[in-house]
CSV table of C-alpha atoms in Angstrom, one decimal:
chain,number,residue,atom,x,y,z
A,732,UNK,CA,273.7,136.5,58.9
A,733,UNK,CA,270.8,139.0,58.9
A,734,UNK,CA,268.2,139.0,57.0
A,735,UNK,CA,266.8,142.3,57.9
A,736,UNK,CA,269.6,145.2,58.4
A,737,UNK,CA,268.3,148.5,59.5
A,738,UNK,CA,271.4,150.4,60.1
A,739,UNK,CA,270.3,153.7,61.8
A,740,UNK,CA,269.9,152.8,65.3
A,741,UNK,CA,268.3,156.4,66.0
A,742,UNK,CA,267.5,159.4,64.1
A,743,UNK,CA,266.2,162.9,65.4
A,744,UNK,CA,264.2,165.5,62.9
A,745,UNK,CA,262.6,168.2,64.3
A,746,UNK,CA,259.1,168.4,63.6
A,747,UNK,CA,258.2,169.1,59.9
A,748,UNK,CA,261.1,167.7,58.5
A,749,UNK,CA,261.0,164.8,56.0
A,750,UNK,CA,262.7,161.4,56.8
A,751,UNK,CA,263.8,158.5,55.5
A,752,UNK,CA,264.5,155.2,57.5
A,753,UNK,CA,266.4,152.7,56.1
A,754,UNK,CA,265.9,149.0,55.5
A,755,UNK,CA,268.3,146.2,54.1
A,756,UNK,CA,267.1,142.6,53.5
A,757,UNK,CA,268.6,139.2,52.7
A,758,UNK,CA,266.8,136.2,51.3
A,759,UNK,CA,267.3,133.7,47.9
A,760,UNK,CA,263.5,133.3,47.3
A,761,UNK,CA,262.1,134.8,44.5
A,762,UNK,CA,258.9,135.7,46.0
A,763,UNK,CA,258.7,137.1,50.1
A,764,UNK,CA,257.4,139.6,51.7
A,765,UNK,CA,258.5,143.1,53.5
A,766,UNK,CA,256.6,144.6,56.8
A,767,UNK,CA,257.0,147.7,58.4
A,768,UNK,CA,255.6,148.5,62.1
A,769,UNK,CA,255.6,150.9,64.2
A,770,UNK,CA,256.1,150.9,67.8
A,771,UNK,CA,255.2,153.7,69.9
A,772,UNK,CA,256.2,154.2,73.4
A,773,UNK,CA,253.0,152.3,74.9
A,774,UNK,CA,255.0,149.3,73.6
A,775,UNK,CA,252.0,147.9,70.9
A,776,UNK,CA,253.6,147.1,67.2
A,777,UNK,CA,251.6,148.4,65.0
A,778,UNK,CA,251.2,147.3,61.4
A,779,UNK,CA,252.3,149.6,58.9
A,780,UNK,CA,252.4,147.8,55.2
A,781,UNK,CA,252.9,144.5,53.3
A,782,UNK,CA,254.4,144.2,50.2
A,783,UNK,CA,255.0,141.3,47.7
A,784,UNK,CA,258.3,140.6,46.1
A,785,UNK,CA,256.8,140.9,42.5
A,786,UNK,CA,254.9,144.5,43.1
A,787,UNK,CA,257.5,147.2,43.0
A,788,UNK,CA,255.5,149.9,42.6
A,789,UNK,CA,255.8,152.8,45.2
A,790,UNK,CA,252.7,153.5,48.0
A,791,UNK,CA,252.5,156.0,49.2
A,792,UNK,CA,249.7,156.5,52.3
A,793,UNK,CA,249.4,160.1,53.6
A,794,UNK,CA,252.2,161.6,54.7
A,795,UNK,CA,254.0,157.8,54.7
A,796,UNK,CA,255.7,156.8,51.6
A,797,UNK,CA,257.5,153.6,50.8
A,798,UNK,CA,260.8,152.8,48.1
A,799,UNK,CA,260.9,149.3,47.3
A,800,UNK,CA,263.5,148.3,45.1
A,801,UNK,CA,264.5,144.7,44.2
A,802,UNK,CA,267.9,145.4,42.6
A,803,UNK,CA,269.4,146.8,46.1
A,804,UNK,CA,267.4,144.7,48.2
A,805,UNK,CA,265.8,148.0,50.0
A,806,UNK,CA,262.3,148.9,51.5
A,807,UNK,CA,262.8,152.3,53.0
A,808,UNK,CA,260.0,154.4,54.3
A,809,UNK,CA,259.6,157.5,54.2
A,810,UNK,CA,257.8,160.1,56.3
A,811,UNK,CA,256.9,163.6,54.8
A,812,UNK,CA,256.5,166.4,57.3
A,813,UNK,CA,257.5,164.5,60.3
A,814,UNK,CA,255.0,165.2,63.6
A,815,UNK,CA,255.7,164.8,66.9
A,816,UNK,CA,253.5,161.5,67.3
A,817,UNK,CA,255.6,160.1,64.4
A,818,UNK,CA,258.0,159.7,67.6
A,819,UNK,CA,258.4,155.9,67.9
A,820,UNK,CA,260.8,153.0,66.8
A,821,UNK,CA,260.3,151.2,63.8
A,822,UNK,CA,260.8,147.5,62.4
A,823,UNK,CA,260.8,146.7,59.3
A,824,UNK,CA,260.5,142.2,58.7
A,825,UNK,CA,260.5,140.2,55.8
A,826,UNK,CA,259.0,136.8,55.3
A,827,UNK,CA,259.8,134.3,52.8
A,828,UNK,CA,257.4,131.8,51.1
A,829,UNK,CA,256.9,128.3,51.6
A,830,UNK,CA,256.7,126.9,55.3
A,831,UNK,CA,258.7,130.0,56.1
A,832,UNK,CA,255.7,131.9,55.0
A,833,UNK,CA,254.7,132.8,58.6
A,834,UNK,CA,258.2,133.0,60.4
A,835,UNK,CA,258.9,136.8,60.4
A,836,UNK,CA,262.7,138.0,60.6
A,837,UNK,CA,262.6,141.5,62.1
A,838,UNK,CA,265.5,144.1,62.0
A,839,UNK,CA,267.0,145.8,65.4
A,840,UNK,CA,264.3,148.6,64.6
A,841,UNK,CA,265.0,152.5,64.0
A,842,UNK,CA,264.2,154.8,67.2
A,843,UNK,CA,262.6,158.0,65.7
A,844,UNK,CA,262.6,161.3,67.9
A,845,UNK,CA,260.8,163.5,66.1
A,846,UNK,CA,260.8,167.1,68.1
A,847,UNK,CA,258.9,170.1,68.3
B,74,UNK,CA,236.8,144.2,66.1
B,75,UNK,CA,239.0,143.5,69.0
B,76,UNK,CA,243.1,143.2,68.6
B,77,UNK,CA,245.2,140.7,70.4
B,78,UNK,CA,244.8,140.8,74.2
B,79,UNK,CA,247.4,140.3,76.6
B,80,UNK,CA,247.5,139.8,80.2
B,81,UNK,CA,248.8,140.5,82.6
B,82,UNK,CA,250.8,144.1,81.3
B,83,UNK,CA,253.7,143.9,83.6
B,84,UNK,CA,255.4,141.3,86.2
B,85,UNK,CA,257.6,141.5,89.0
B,86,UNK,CA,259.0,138.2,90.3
B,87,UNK,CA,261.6,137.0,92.1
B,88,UNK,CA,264.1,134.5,90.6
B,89,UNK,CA,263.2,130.9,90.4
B,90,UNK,CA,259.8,132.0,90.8
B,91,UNK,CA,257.1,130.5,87.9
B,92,UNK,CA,255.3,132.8,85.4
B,93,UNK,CA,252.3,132.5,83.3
B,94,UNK,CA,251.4,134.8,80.6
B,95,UNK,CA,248.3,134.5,78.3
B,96,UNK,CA,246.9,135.7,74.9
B,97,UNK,CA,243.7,135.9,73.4
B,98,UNK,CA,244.2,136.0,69.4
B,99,UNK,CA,242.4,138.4,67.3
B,100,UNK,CA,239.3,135.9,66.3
B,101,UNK,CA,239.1,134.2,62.8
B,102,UNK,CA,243.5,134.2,63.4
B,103,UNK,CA,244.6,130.9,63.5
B,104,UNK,CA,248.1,131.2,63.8
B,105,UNK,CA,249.6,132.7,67.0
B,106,UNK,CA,253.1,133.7,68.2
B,107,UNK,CA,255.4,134.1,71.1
B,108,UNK,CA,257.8,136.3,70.8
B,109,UNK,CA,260.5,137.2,73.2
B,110,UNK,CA,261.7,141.8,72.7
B,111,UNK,CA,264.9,142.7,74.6
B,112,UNK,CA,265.4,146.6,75.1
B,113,UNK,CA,266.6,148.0,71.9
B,114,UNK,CA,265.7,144.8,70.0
B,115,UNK,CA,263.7,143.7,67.3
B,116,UNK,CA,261.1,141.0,68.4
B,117,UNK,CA,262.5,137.1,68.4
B,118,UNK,CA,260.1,134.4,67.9
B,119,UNK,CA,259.8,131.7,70.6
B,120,UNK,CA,256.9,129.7,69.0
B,121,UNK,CA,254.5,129.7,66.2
B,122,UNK,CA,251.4,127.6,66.6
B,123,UNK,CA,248.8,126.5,63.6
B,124,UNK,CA,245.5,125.8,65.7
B,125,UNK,CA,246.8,123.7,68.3
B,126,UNK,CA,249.7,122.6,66.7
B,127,UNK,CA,253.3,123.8,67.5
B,128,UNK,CA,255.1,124.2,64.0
B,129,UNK,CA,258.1,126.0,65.4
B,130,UNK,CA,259.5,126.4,68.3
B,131,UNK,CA,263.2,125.7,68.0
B,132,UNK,CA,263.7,128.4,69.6
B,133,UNK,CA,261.8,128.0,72.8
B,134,UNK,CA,264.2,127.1,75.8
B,135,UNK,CA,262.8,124.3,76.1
B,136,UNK,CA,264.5,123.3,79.7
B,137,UNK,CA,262.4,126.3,81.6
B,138,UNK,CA,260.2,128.1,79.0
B,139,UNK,CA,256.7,125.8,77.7
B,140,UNK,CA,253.5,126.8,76.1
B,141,UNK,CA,250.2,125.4,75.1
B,142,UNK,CA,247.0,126.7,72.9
B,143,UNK,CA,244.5,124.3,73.6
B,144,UNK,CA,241.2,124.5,71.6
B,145,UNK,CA,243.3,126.4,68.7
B,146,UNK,CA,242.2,129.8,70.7
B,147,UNK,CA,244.1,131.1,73.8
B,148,UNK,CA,247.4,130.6,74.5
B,149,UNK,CA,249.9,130.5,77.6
B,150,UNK,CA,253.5,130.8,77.7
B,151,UNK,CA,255.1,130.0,81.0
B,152,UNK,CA,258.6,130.0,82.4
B,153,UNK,CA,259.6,127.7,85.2
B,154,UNK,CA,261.9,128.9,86.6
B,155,UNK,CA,262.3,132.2,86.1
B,156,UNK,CA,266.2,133.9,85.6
B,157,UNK,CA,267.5,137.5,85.7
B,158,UNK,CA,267.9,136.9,82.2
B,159,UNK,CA,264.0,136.1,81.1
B,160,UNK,CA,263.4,140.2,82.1
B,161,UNK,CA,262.0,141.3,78.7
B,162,UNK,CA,258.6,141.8,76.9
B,163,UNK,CA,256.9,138.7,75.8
B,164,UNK,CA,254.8,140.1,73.0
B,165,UNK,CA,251.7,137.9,71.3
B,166,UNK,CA,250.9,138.0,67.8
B,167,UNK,CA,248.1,136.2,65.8
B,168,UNK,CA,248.1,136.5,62.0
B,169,UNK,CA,245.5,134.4,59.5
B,170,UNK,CA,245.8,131.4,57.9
B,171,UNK,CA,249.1,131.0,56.3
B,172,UNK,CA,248.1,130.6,52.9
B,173,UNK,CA,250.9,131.8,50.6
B,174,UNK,CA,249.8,134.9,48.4
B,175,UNK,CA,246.9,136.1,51.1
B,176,UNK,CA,247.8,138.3,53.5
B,177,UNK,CA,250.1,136.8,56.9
B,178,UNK,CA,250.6,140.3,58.3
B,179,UNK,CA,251.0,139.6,62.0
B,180,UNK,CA,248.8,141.7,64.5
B,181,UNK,CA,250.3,142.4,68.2
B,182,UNK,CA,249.3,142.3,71.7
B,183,UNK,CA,250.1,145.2,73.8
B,184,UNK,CA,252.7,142.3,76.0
B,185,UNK,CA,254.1,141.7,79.4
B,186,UNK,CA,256.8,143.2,80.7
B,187,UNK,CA,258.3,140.8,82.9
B,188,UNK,CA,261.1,141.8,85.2
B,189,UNK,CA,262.8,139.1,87.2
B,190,UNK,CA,264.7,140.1,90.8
């Protein structure tokens, strides 16, 4: 099964519009971890946030926001006033602790086109 | 600070031809991946090495696909012999010690895109 579900293949916004990408996770540990990266076309993942399964409070970072909420098993991010470089595909991954602590499980990824 | 260094950035072979890739962690990262991105995909691990030590890599084809980090720094993945089906980016990654509670965010390398005729 997967452990990392992120069920909108692609979304388009046009520029200035908010958006919300979706992420799902499985695990039965009490304490992991949830990523998100970003991947822009020149192909580098870059690292977005970490979070800990016992901090549910909301970040927010600029114009990037994140939901984390334990009782539907969701991280979803959120980006206010979408710009064209916001264009990329994003992954969010989840870690769980133990000697899985380092073995990241990544979703498919989201594809954002974000257009002027 | 430097990030993770790849090279090369793309490959053309021809099938059954060998391949080498290598990585160059971020320094101070002891723990280094190989991970294997088809189009469209999420990255899939290959291996994870602690210093020199392979911890996982039950999912590393073992029949045409090895790998080595010697001196805990620099790694090389190579594929011997190369298939149609290997064409993908081979992305590195090198993340801290994995000591539950501090951070194990994984940094990438830019990868290779390999693409086997």
């Amino acid at each position: 099964a997967q452990k990392v579900t992120q069920a909108q293949t692609e979304i388009s916004v046009v520029e200035k519009e908010d958006v919300t990408l979706d992420c799902v996770y499985e695990t039965r540990d009490t304490t992991y971890y949830l990523f998100w990266y970003k991947q822009p076309p020149s192909g580098e993942l870059v690292f977005l946030i970490r979070r800990n399964s016992f901090d549910e409070q909301n970040e927010i970072s600029g114009r990037y926001s994140w939901n984390f909420q334990k009782s539907t098993s969701s991280f979803n991010f959120t980006i206010t006033a979408s710009q064209v470089v916001d264009s990329a595909v994003y992954f969010c991954a989840l870690s769980e602790d133990g000697d899985n602590f380092n073995k990241f499980y990544f979703g498919s990824g989201t594809k954002l086109n974000v257009k002027p | 600070e430097a990030g993770v260094v790849q090279s090369p950035r793309y490959k053309i072979i021809e099938k059954k031809q060998p391949v080498a890739f290598w990585c160059n962690p971020i320094s101070g990262h002891n723990t280094l991946y190989w991970y294997l991105q088809n189009l469209g995909q999420g990255p899939e691990l290959l291996i994870r090495y602690e210093n020199e030590e392979a911890v996982d890599d039950s999912q590393l084809p073992k029949d045409r696909f090895s790998a080595e980090r010697l001196k805990g720094v620099d790694s090389t993945l190579k594929i011997q012999p190369a298939e149609l089906g290997d064409s993908a980016v081979y992305l590195c990654a090198s993340s801290l010690d994995g000591v539950a509670g501090v951070g194990n965010e994984q940094f990438f390398g830019p990868g290779t895109r390999l693409t086997v005729l």
